[in-house]
Amino acid sequence: MSVPNNMSNLAVSTITKALTKQFIIKLMKITQFRKNEDTIALSVMDLDILVNKIKTEIKSRPVSTFREHLRYTLPDERCMFANKLPQIIPAAEFRKVNGQKQMKNYNGIVELTIGPLSNKSEIALVKQKACEQPQTRCVFMGSSGKTVKIWTTFTRPDNSLPNTREEAELFHAHAYRLAVKCYQPQIPFDILPKEPTLEQYSRLSHDPDIIYRPDSVQFYLSQPSSMPEETTFREAVQAEKSPLTRAVPGYDAENAFLMLFEAAFRKAYADLREAGLELREGTWHPLVVQLAKNCFASGLPQEEVVRRTVFHFYMYKQEELIRQMIGNIYTECKGFGKNISLSKEQQLALQTEEFMKRRYEFRHNTQIGEVEYRERLSFRFRFNPLDKRALNSIALDAQMEGIPLWDRDISRYIYSNRVPVFNPLEDFLYRLPAWDGKDRIRALAATVPCKNPYWMDLFHRWFLNMVSHWKGSNKKYANSVSPLLVGPQGTRKSTFCRSIMPPSERSYYTDSIDFSRKKDAELYLNRFALINIDEFDQVSSTQQGFLKHILQKPVLNVKKPHGSAVLEMRRYASFIATSNQKDLLTDPSGSRRFICIEVTGVIDTNRPIDYEQLYAQAMYELEHGERYWFDQEEEKIMVENNREFEQVPPEEQLFFRYFRAAQPEEGEWLSPAEIMEDIQKGSSIPMSVKRVNSFGRILKKQEIPSKHTRSGTLYHVVRLITR
């Protein structure tokens, strides 16, 4: 495009930005993703085409069918018809690489979800309010028919968008927060907080009245260099007008009434006893009068009190009299709902529970043995450990609402059965989809270049053992076998080990364990799911015995500080190891606890991993009886393969210098001490009881002929050097 010479620089800049904006809009592709039982279908389309798909439903009417069945689905159940709707990913254009989604271009689209909404008038109101914002690109009803989706666009000040996934993730996280802050004050309903990942999707919807503005104003946002701080946006605490809800927060009207009525009844008896009135059989008038006074003070509706009183005394024939008595009390008394019959302790307990459930979400993480929390209606999408700072903040938040809570009250609630138990590993495993039949465990092992023909099968067996351990299938035996990757630096051994864990469970992976601190090392068996012994060659020979001990330890027996009882704790951890050195194993009898392989090239850690299907395969095979332990044949293979990774001790090297195994007709029978004594004379090698004992195991490993005598085991050898 040519520009006239007399055109100002400002005009040129304006035209350039406009053309750049049109170019970005033209390139914007929306990803549609559909996952069936055996296949994954991924396609892209222009935003204009998607708008038409939402506006006009296809003949099979999948969205309408989903909405119809959703009406009869319980709140905690999932409607299976949702799976028939493809996933729409607005944030970025994706392509399929090795069966996995990979970002191609970032779109800069942020999706906000408002709901749940109760009717069409609320949906229309939200759409109207969204359209009043010039940044709204499109707004439409969600697939459930109970939400509204708002799409708005972001770009950098020069009208460019991030090119790499790392930049896009940072940009998108900040863009989402800015969009929430701008739209929430204008929308009369809550924006549902969702973690702003690039893969965040919603189901294909149908809305004939979708509003689409291709020329909407874009938000400008400079490229951030880090993730935003997890600041929160507070929900509005509205003054509750209902005395019932004020008195018993967090309960529906029926349950609140029953609780207050029973409390008023109990207090009526106490009031009469305190006044010295003794109730005789058949005398119910004083009790009803006092009950009515207490119900009035508790703010209970008059008609409900009449109905419940008649039912309680089984006096349907006296209903009119009871109605008049209660009516007189409600007419004469003052201060409706000002003095409920619940005790102060009951009121505080109810207020505490309502406040905690409304403002926060808690869970007791059995993996780390701590309570975790996240604040509802906030940008805190992930659970964090509850520390003293958080406890004090919760107490202050409660006091700001007029609830007299102190940190001890918070602790009492948190460390009680009010907080549900959460096992992260089991939660991950039992939420997996059905396995599609593709072997991904051996494919993961195949990314490690090596010459060991048994590697993939042995890794597969170890992987099943690890997952079985997470499930807690066998508490009698531990996963005592560990893959050991040996190779030069830069071959991505540690990266491969870390990639075994799904991203959501990476906090239960560690490559830092100190075997000199034995108590802490044992506790790691419960705290972590996978432990990488990085730089295995740095584990000293004196620590090898302890390493063998914890590899085989099925459970932990822990004595808590200042306690006398010994607690049994579950073991979750499996082990994997890496090293740059090849002569690693010091156990002279050979080792069946390691799958040693020599890495011959750079491990392919850039290949995307479908973690759900990877672990779904393990779960499927375990549930269908696949063996997860190593049999004798596999142990024999490992022992034989590990010989090239063993450290050859000096006494073994010197033995073959001075001796060899004897044939039946030759040689002499000597004890290990006699052989060592002879070797010492020629080499000056130090001789000790420990070395003599280990030397016997060396001779046995080398299959030197032996026999048992009263004086101990003798070995049949021939001297090579005669003294």
XYZ file of C-alpha atoms in Angstrom:
723
model
C 0.000 0.000 0.000
C 1.461 3.389 -0.994
C 1.262 6.382 1.338
C 1.075 10.020 0.055
C 4.107 12.143 0.844
C 2.075 14.829 2.584
C 0.521 12.402 5.071
C 1.589 13.000 8.677
C 3.502 10.449 10.721
C 0.526 10.182 13.110
C -1.795 9.306 10.242
C 0.656 6.725 8.932
C 0.909 5.194 12.401
C -2.892 5.113 12.725
C -3.330 3.395 9.357
C -0.559 0.917 10.135
C -2.166 -0.035 13.455
C -5.564 -0.410 11.795
C -4.142 -2.665 9.085
C -2.249 -4.700 11.687
C -5.457 -5.110 13.687
C -7.369 -6.290 10.609
C -4.544 -8.716 9.816
C -4.644 -10.182 13.334
C -8.426 -10.577 13.156
C -8.120 -12.297 9.782
C -5.501 -14.731 11.140
C -7.502 -15.532 14.286
C -8.426 -19.218 14.225
C -10.627 -20.949 16.779
C -9.796 -24.555 17.684
C -12.491 -27.227 17.831
C -11.508 -30.384 19.677
C -13.478 -33.608 19.848
C -12.306 -36.704 21.730
C -14.050 -39.990 21.043
C -13.253 -43.400 22.503
C -10.521 -44.242 19.989
C -9.849 -41.065 18.025
C -8.975 -37.430 18.584
C -10.316 -34.926 16.050
C -8.925 -31.394 15.960
C -9.930 -28.692 13.514
C -9.665 -24.912 13.244
C -12.081 -22.346 11.855
C -12.449 -18.611 11.442
C -14.320 -16.801 14.184
C -16.997 -15.805 11.648
C -17.673 -19.466 10.873
C -17.930 -20.350 14.564
C -20.438 -17.535 15.113
C -22.629 -18.981 12.350
C -22.362 -22.482 13.895
C -23.561 -21.089 17.222
C -26.343 -19.119 15.560
C -27.712 -22.053 13.525
C -27.864 -25.511 15.080
C -27.384 -28.596 12.911
C -30.265 -31.005 12.208
C -29.344 -33.494 14.943
C -29.750 -30.655 17.509
C -26.999 -31.847 19.920
C -27.034 -28.668 22.043
C -30.814 -28.693 22.479
C -30.707 -32.401 23.354
C -28.010 -31.737 25.946
C -30.048 -28.935 27.529
C -33.155 -31.106 27.654
C -31.357 -33.966 29.437
C -29.569 -31.528 31.723
C -32.940 -30.600 33.230
C -33.262 -34.127 34.645
C -29.644 -34.483 35.806
C -28.853 -34.173 39.508
C -26.502 -31.316 40.470
C -23.587 -33.608 41.374
C -23.969 -35.833 38.306
C -22.451 -35.326 34.881
C -24.733 -35.333 31.856
C -23.236 -37.775 29.363
C -24.713 -35.824 26.436
C -22.098 -33.131 27.104
C -19.494 -35.419 25.532
C -21.344 -35.208 22.221
C -20.559 -31.490 22.023
C -17.083 -30.542 20.755
C -14.765 -28.432 22.878
C -14.195 -24.882 21.672
C -10.806 -23.386 22.618
C -10.774 -19.615 22.005
C -7.405 -18.561 23.470
C -5.150 -20.114 20.842
C -4.985 -22.068 17.628
C -3.767 -25.611 18.210
C -2.521 -28.358 15.949
C -2.146 -32.075 16.540
C 1.415 -33.384 16.989
C 1.899 -37.069 17.842
C -1.724 -37.245 18.933
C -1.405 -34.273 21.311
C -2.483 -30.626 21.160
C 0.330 -28.146 20.482
C -0.094 -24.371 20.316
C 0.441 -22.875 16.870
C -0.756 -19.264 17.286
C -2.059 -17.277 20.224
C -5.344 -15.425 19.588
C -5.543 -13.090 22.567
C -9.184 -14.041 23.239
C -10.258 -14.172 26.882
C -13.492 -15.968 27.768
C -15.516 -14.983 30.827
C -18.352 -17.174 32.123
C -21.257 -15.627 34.043
C -23.686 -17.826 35.933
C -25.449 -19.892 36.882
C -28.432 -17.840 35.711
C -32.015 -18.821 36.458
C -33.989 -17.665 33.414
C -33.886 -16.034 30.002
C -34.441 -12.551 31.376
C -31.231 -12.805 33.435
C -29.375 -14.092 30.367
C -30.702 -11.171 28.308
C -29.681 -8.707 31.021
C -26.114 -10.028 31.144
C -25.829 -9.900 27.352
C -27.125 -6.339 27.359
C -24.620 -5.251 30.021
C -21.785 -6.982 28.166
C -22.689 -5.215 24.921
C -22.396 -1.869 26.649
C -18.657 -2.511 26.901
C -16.840 -1.585 23.666
C -14.279 -4.371 24.255
C -16.861 -7.163 23.890
C -16.094 -9.137 20.735
C -18.993 -11.566 21.104
C -21.463 -12.647 23.783
C -23.726 -15.689 23.728
C -25.585 -18.181 25.885
C -23.509 -21.155 27.079
C -24.213 -24.746 26.088
C -26.049 -25.453 29.365
C -28.482 -22.600 28.765
C -27.678 -21.326 32.267
C -24.562 -19.249 31.606
C -23.406 -16.432 29.366
C -20.025 -16.429 27.617
C -18.256 -13.137 26.969
C -15.308 -13.051 24.571
C -12.991 -10.072 24.614
C -9.632 -9.600 22.920
C -6.217 -8.426 24.083
C -3.109 -7.328 22.224
C 0.190 -5.711 23.023
C 0.569 -1.940 22.488
C 2.161 -2.508 19.064
C -0.795 -4.720 18.036
C 1.355 -7.845 18.238
C 0.662 -11.047 20.132
C 3.030 -13.434 21.931
C 4.715 -15.991 19.685
C 5.938 -18.577 22.188
C 3.833 -20.612 24.575
C 5.762 -19.265 27.576
C 4.997 -15.653 26.610
C 1.379 -16.527 25.783
C 0.785 -18.162 29.189
C 2.068 -15.072 31.021
C 0.115 -12.704 28.779
C -3.103 -14.708 29.045
C -2.958 -14.945 32.848
C -2.671 -11.157 33.177
C -5.291 -10.582 30.477
C -7.835 -12.766 32.266
C -7.413 -10.894 35.531
C -7.722 -7.536 33.797
C -10.888 -8.686 31.996
C -12.476 -9.816 35.274
C -11.658 -6.512 36.955
C -13.164 -4.537 34.068
C -16.333 -6.585 33.538
C -17.332 -7.671 37.053
C -18.440 -4.180 38.219
C -20.684 -3.898 35.148
C -22.301 -7.354 35.398
C -24.999 -7.905 38.083
C -24.032 -11.577 38.496
C -20.826 -13.352 39.481
C -18.118 -14.181 36.972
C -17.214 -17.816 37.561
C -13.474 -17.962 38.321
C -11.581 -20.343 36.033
C -7.863 -20.916 35.820
C -6.788 -19.094 32.630
C -4.913 -21.840 30.794
C -4.473 -21.721 27.042
C -6.388 -25.028 26.771
C -9.396 -23.692 28.727
C -12.492 -24.647 26.727
C -16.257 -24.507 26.690
C -18.671 -26.757 24.817
C -20.142 -25.732 21.477
C -23.325 -23.783 22.149
C -26.438 -22.675 20.290
C -27.755 -19.129 20.551
C -29.726 -17.595 17.663
C -29.286 -14.205 19.334
C -25.493 -14.298 19.599
C -23.992 -10.819 19.421
C -20.794 -10.523 17.376
C -18.772 -7.361 16.806
C -15.662 -7.945 14.668
C -14.662 -4.292 15.094
C -14.694 -4.283 18.896
C -12.064 -2.320 20.787
C -9.127 -4.387 22.001
C -7.536 -4.190 25.422
C -3.883 -3.164 25.321
C -1.559 -5.034 27.658
C 2.230 -4.876 27.796
C 4.013 -8.214 27.753
C 4.434 -9.303 31.410
C 7.629 -10.968 32.564
C 6.127 -13.097 35.331
C 2.869 -14.578 36.519
C 0.566 -12.179 38.381
C 0.340 -12.273 42.124
C -2.696 -14.154 43.383
C -4.642 -11.141 44.596
C -8.281 -11.837 45.321
C -11.495 -10.146 44.378
C -13.963 -10.227 47.245
C -17.559 -11.248 47.009
C -20.095 -8.679 48.195
C -21.466 -9.523 51.637
C -25.094 -8.510 51.450
C -27.176 -7.801 54.531
C -29.535 -10.706 55.048
C -33.109 -9.577 55.697
C -34.487 -12.937 56.782
C -34.207 -13.514 60.567
C -34.058 -17.246 59.915
C -31.015 -16.955 57.699
C -29.377 -14.480 60.040
C -29.887 -16.803 62.984
C -28.837 -20.030 61.273
C -26.571 -19.062 58.364
C -25.827 -21.647 55.726
C -29.058 -23.622 56.252
C -32.140 -23.646 54.068
C -35.363 -22.250 55.544
C -36.850 -25.606 56.573
C -33.765 -26.838 58.409
C -33.183 -23.439 59.987
C -36.765 -23.379 61.294
C -36.518 -26.874 62.769
C -33.270 -26.080 64.547
C -34.597 -22.833 66.038
C -37.974 -24.343 66.975
C -36.363 -27.204 68.890
C -34.018 -24.758 70.619
C -37.011 -22.581 71.585
C -38.836 -25.658 72.934
C -35.860 -26.687 75.051
C -35.511 -23.148 76.383
C -39.249 -23.011 77.222
C -38.892 -25.967 79.594
C -35.813 -24.370 81.160
C -37.606 -21.016 81.580
C -40.569 -22.638 83.332
C -38.334 -24.611 85.684
C -36.389 -21.477 86.480
C -39.667 -19.675 87.286
C -40.665 -22.486 89.664
C -43.619 -23.681 87.562
C -44.154 -27.423 87.577
C -45.940 -28.853 84.567
C -48.578 -31.417 85.417
C -49.820 -34.047 83.028
C -52.316 -32.538 80.637
C -51.252 -28.976 81.450
C -49.784 -27.503 78.309
C -50.961 -23.859 78.326
C -47.924 -22.353 80.163
C -45.546 -24.315 77.964
C -47.197 -23.127 74.728
C -47.169 -19.515 75.953
C -43.452 -19.652 76.789
C -42.730 -21.507 73.554
C -44.518 -18.793 71.573
C -42.473 -16.087 73.317
C -39.213 -17.873 72.494
C -40.249 -18.469 68.881
C -41.164 -14.785 68.505
C -37.787 -13.751 69.916
C -36.088 -16.162 67.505
C -37.860 -14.623 64.500
C -39.897 -17.691 63.528
C -42.968 -17.113 61.320
C -46.222 -17.271 63.296
C -48.032 -19.704 61.018
C -45.101 -22.128 61.011
C -44.989 -22.014 64.820
C -48.716 -22.826 65.009
C -48.384 -25.731 62.602
C -45.335 -27.201 64.343
C -46.855 -26.785 67.849
C -50.094 -28.539 66.885
C -48.099 -31.353 65.312
C -45.802 -31.671 68.349
C -48.640 -32.008 70.903
C -50.921 -34.015 68.588
C -53.711 -31.561 69.465
C -55.420 -31.057 66.128
C -58.779 -30.558 67.893
C -57.264 -27.672 69.850
C -55.699 -26.008 66.798
C -57.920 -22.923 66.972
C -57.131 -22.377 70.653
C -53.390 -22.809 70.044
C -53.618 -20.416 67.095
C -55.276 -17.755 69.288
C -52.734 -18.209 72.092
C -49.748 -17.892 69.768
C -51.416 -15.013 67.917
C -51.872 -13.081 71.154
C -48.210 -13.544 72.062
C -47.073 -12.382 68.596
C -49.370 -9.331 68.931
C -48.261 -8.328 72.422
C -44.514 -8.989 72.229
C -41.895 -6.674 70.736
C -38.427 -7.329 69.317
C -39.216 -9.944 66.679
C -36.123 -12.036 65.946
C -33.949 -10.123 68.406
C -33.193 -12.906 70.881
C -32.886 -16.377 69.402
C -32.997 -19.434 71.632
C -29.709 -20.903 70.473
C -26.849 -20.820 72.937
C -23.852 -18.619 72.211
C -21.780 -21.703 71.478
C -24.352 -22.950 68.953
C -24.568 -19.574 67.272
C -20.790 -19.283 66.979
C -20.470 -22.846 65.638
C -23.140 -22.198 62.991
C -21.665 -18.843 62.018
C -18.206 -20.379 61.798
C -19.310 -23.208 59.536
C -21.287 -20.905 57.243
C -18.420 -18.418 57.004
C -15.844 -21.103 56.293
C -17.911 -22.789 53.579
C -18.916 -19.509 51.946
C -15.509 -17.882 51.843
C -13.070 -20.800 51.645
C -12.537 -24.349 50.500
C -10.517 -26.683 52.736
C -9.162 -30.195 52.380
C -6.856 -32.376 54.476
C -4.127 -33.556 52.112
C -3.122 -37.017 53.303
C -0.042 -36.978 51.072
C 1.607 -34.105 52.918
C -0.348 -34.451 56.164
C -1.493 -30.828 56.112
C -4.683 -28.856 55.562
C -4.793 -26.924 52.287
C -7.119 -24.098 51.359
C -8.160 -21.751 48.613
C -10.370 -18.706 48.750
C -13.640 -18.916 46.864
C -14.432 -16.279 44.255
C -10.801 -15.347 43.938
C -7.876 -15.727 41.595
C -6.489 -18.467 43.844
C -7.254 -21.408 41.600
C -4.929 -23.821 43.396
C -4.859 -25.067 46.948
C -2.059 -23.833 49.197
C -0.861 -25.140 52.581
C -2.520 -23.400 55.502
C 0.117 -21.493 57.457
C -0.041 -19.080 60.395
C -0.350 -16.080 58.085
C -3.407 -17.620 56.428
C -4.962 -18.507 59.808
C -4.621 -14.921 60.997
C -6.039 -13.596 57.718
C -9.097 -15.853 58.006
C -9.697 -14.718 61.583
C -9.472 -11.057 60.557
C -11.813 -11.627 57.602
C -14.369 -13.170 59.972
C -14.076 -10.291 62.417
C -14.604 -7.822 59.561
C -17.983 -9.539 59.045
C -18.812 -9.240 62.731
C -18.116 -12.878 63.612
C -16.069 -13.134 66.838
C -13.603 -15.741 65.588
C -10.049 -16.098 66.867
C -7.210 -18.171 65.502
C -7.914 -20.942 68.052
C -11.516 -21.156 66.760
C -10.237 -21.392 63.186
C -7.795 -24.145 64.169
C -10.537 -26.053 65.992
C -12.656 -26.057 62.830
C -9.827 -26.819 60.420
C -8.416 -29.736 62.387
C -11.778 -31.481 62.739
C -13.953 -33.809 60.686
C -15.583 -30.741 59.113
C -12.671 -30.694 56.660
C -12.818 -33.540 54.106
C -9.892 -35.880 53.519
C -8.164 -35.586 50.143
C -5.691 -38.063 48.642
C -4.206 -36.345 45.560
C -2.782 -39.457 43.924
C -5.949 -41.511 44.276
C -8.009 -38.508 43.194
C -5.914 -38.270 40.015
C -5.994 -41.999 39.269
C -9.720 -42.499 39.776
C -10.695 -39.519 37.615
C -8.909 -40.851 34.547
C -10.812 -41.568 31.325
C -11.096 -45.000 29.749
C -7.892 -46.273 28.141
C -7.911 -46.062 24.335
C -5.770 -49.199 23.933
C -2.549 -47.503 22.778
C 0.637 -48.544 24.608
C 2.054 -45.287 25.943
C 4.153 -46.678 28.798
C 6.580 -48.501 26.517
C 6.458 -45.533 24.131
C 7.636 -43.320 26.995
C 10.469 -45.742 27.722
C 11.381 -45.753 24.019
C 12.272 -42.053 24.192
C 15.392 -43.130 26.138
C 18.015 -44.321 23.610
C 19.846 -47.416 24.863
C 21.046 -50.834 23.712
C 19.253 -52.856 26.374
C 16.608 -54.962 24.565
C 14.703 -55.530 27.816
C 14.471 -51.868 28.842
C 10.943 -51.105 27.624
C 9.410 -54.217 29.192
C 11.241 -53.714 32.484
C 10.227 -50.032 32.602
C 6.627 -51.046 31.898
C 6.697 -53.477 34.835
C 8.236 -50.837 37.124
C 5.660 -48.234 36.033
C 2.779 -50.577 36.900
C 4.395 -51.237 40.276
C 4.635 -47.492 40.920
C 0.956 -46.898 40.106
C -0.083 -49.943 42.135
C 1.815 -48.437 45.053
C -0.100 -45.167 44.684
C -3.346 -47.110 44.774
C -2.281 -48.904 47.940
C -2.984 -52.298 46.364
C -0.252 -54.131 48.254
C 0.954 -52.908 51.638
C 3.010 -56.020 52.307
C 5.712 -55.412 49.693
C 7.360 -52.219 48.498
C 8.341 -51.219 44.981
C 11.973 -52.075 45.675
C 13.222 -51.794 42.083
C 14.556 -48.549 40.665
C 15.497 -47.651 37.073
C 19.019 -46.199 36.961
C 19.840 -44.058 33.930
C 23.573 -43.783 33.259
C 24.951 -41.340 30.725
C 26.921 -38.143 30.181
C 25.646 -34.715 31.143
C 23.243 -33.042 28.746
C 21.306 -36.190 27.831
C 18.218 -34.958 29.778
C 18.150 -37.837 32.239
C 16.731 -35.739 35.078
C 14.209 -34.099 32.749
C 12.956 -37.533 31.731
C 12.579 -38.579 35.365
C 10.565 -35.453 36.138
C 8.379 -35.956 33.049
C 7.101 -39.279 34.414
C 4.956 -37.368 36.895
C 1.845 -35.616 35.522
C 2.105 -31.808 35.867
C -0.745 -31.693 38.391
C 1.180 -34.042 40.705
C 4.695 -32.609 40.279
C 4.712 -31.297 43.841
C 4.982 -34.955 44.906
C 8.225 -35.431 42.970
C 11.667 -34.648 44.343
C 15.255 -35.055 43.215
C 16.716 -33.965 46.539
C 17.094 -36.638 49.210
C 19.838 -36.835 51.828
C 20.496 -40.390 52.999
C 22.675 -39.149 55.853
C 19.506 -37.789 57.501
C 17.831 -41.142 57.922
C 14.650 -40.001 59.661
C 13.891 -37.384 57.016
C 14.708 -39.836 54.235
C 12.207 -42.331 55.637
C 9.509 -39.657 55.905
C 10.039 -38.946 52.201
C 8.539 -42.382 51.521
C 5.198 -41.002 52.673
C 5.550 -37.413 51.458
C 6.542 -38.040 47.825
C 5.246 -40.250 45.037
C 8.458 -40.446 43.003
C 11.985 -39.809 44.291
C 14.864 -39.302 41.881
C 18.250 -40.209 43.359
C 20.122 -37.691 41.235
C 23.868 -38.301 40.934
C 23.559 -41.831 42.274
C 27.342 -42.211 42.269
C 27.484 -39.663 45.105
C 25.738 -42.124 47.444
C 28.569 -43.423 49.603
C 29.217 -47.106 50.165
C 28.262 -46.674 53.829
C 24.848 -45.327 52.754
C 24.189 -48.175 50.315
C 22.946 -50.399 53.120
C 20.427 -47.785 54.264
C 19.352 -47.240 50.649
C 18.662 -50.971 50.344
C 16.648 -50.744 53.567
C 14.311 -47.957 52.439
C 13.913 -49.424 48.950
C 12.436 -52.531 50.561
C 10.488 -50.791 53.359
C 6.727 -51.281 52.685
C 5.408 -49.001 55.467
C 6.768 -46.355 57.825
C 6.733 -46.681 61.580
C 6.974 -43.184 63.004
C 6.997 -42.016 66.592
C 5.661 -38.490 66.912
C 7.517 -35.964 69.097
C 6.558 -36.113 72.787
C 4.459 -39.220 72.124
C 4.835 -42.857 73.046
C 2.701 -44.464 70.340
C 4.318 -45.609 67.097
C 2.198 -44.719 64.077
C 2.151 -46.704 60.868
C 2.245 -44.441 57.818
C 1.561 -45.475 54.258
C 4.393 -45.510 51.726
C 3.734 -43.891 48.349
C 7.238 -43.374 46.979
C 8.913 -45.253 44.187
C 12.502 -44.538 43.169
C 14.364 -43.712 39.977
C 18.015 -42.678 39.700
C 20.546 -41.028 37.380
C 24.326 -40.938 37.190
C 27.152 -39.772 34.964
C 29.437 -42.624 36.082
C 29.107 -46.224 35.019
C 30.776 -48.121 37.892
C 27.998 -47.594 40.427
C 26.906 -50.726 42.214
C 28.963 -51.729 45.220
C 26.986 -54.795 46.321
C 29.336 -57.653 45.455
C 26.561 -60.230 45.291
C 24.953 -58.490 42.344
C 21.797 -56.419 42.465
C 18.213 -57.103 41.523
C 17.035 -53.740 42.828
C 18.142 -51.658 39.838
C 17.309 -51.530 36.155
C 20.600 -50.079 34.935
C 20.742 -48.777 31.375
C 23.356 -46.772 29.545
C 21.822 -43.775 27.778
C 23.455 -43.634 24.343
C 22.010 -40.321 23.154
C 19.865 -37.341 24.075
C 16.490 -38.377 25.505
C 13.530 -37.014 23.528
C 11.773 -34.976 26.224
C 10.097 -32.598 23.755
C 7.548 -35.171 22.657
C 4.158 -34.329 24.221
C 2.830 -36.864 26.738
C -0.863 -37.667 27.126
C -0.698 -38.172 30.883
C -4.340 -39.126 31.242
C -3.985 -41.972 28.750
C -0.529 -42.912 30.058
C -1.899 -43.534 33.536
C -5.245 -44.820 32.245
C -3.277 -47.632 30.594
C -1.649 -48.520 33.907
C -4.988 -48.476 35.727
C -6.634 -50.625 33.050
C -3.853 -53.214 33.079
C -3.777 -53.388 36.876
C -7.544 -53.788 37.073
C -7.364 -56.601 34.512
C -4.747 -58.594 36.407
C -1.529 -57.530 34.692
C 1.464 -58.512 36.822
C 3.190 -55.516 38.397
C 5.960 -57.316 40.315
C 9.196 -58.697 38.857
C 9.443 -62.478 38.578
C 12.613 -64.546 38.931
C 13.334 -64.514 35.213
C 13.203 -60.716 35.083
C 15.348 -60.434 38.214
C 17.898 -62.726 36.598
C 17.955 -60.490 33.521
C 18.509 -57.406 35.675
C 21.314 -59.020 37.699
C 23.081 -60.161 34.552
C 22.681 -56.796 32.853
C 23.901 -54.916 35.937
C 27.314 -56.613 35.966
C 28.796 -53.983 33.673
C 27.676 -51.276 36.121
C 29.264 -52.810 39.221
C 32.321 -51.455 40.952
C 34.999 -54.166 40.904
C 36.617 -54.091 44.376
C 40.423 -54.342 44.602
C 40.330 -57.776 46.235
C 38.319 -59.158 43.304
C 40.783 -57.744 40.788
C 43.738 -59.102 42.754
C 42.127 -62.537 43.118
C 42.284 -63.128 39.359
C 45.902 -61.968 39.374
C 46.950 -64.578 41.913
C 44.299 -67.342 41.550
C 41.831 -68.991 39.244
C 39.017 -71.496 39.707
C 40.293 -75.075 39.858
C 39.224 -78.038 37.781
C 38.169 -81.211 39.674
C 41.593 -82.901 39.416
C 43.737 -79.934 40.434
C 44.161 -77.106 42.921
C 43.598 -76.864 46.640
C 40.800 -75.995 49.029
C 41.311 -72.699 50.850
C 39.178 -70.486 53.047
C 38.529 -66.823 52.092
C 40.871 -65.738 54.888
C 43.699 -67.937 53.553
C 43.216 -66.617 50.031
C 43.122 -63.022 51.279
C 46.246 -63.600 53.360
C 48.066 -64.836 50.284
C 46.856 -61.843 48.250
C 47.942 -59.470 51.008
C 51.495 -60.790 50.938
C 51.807 -59.942 47.277
C 49.904 -56.647 47.200
C 50.042 -55.210 50.734
C 46.245 -54.746 50.623
C 44.843 -54.140 54.153
C 43.077 -57.123 55.653
C 40.058 -56.860 57.960
C 37.203 -59.052 59.160
C 34.709 -57.037 57.079
C 36.832 -57.392 53.941
C 37.231 -61.141 54.493
C 33.464 -61.570 54.900
C 32.688 -59.586 51.752
C 35.430 -61.477 49.899
C 33.502 -64.693 50.430
C 30.503 -63.166 48.636
C 32.791 -62.131 45.779
C 34.003 -65.717 45.363
C 30.424 -66.959 45.398
C 29.405 -64.413 42.765
C 32.292 -65.549 40.546
C 30.994 -69.128 40.924
C 34.262 -70.464 42.375
C 33.677 -74.134 43.372
C 33.066 -74.415 47.106
C 32.224 -76.861 49.843
C 31.087 -76.551 53.458
C 33.257 -77.968 56.227
C 33.348 -77.756 59.995
C 35.864 -74.947 59.721
C 33.707 -72.983 57.274
C 33.338 -72.650 53.523
C 36.364 -73.623 51.423
C 36.969 -72.665 47.792
C 38.678 -74.771 45.139
C 41.399 -72.608 43.557
C 44.713 -72.802 41.722
C 47.582 -70.459 42.534
C 48.848 -68.554 39.507
C 51.913 -67.131 41.258
C 53.910 -69.519 43.409
C 55.792 -68.036 46.336
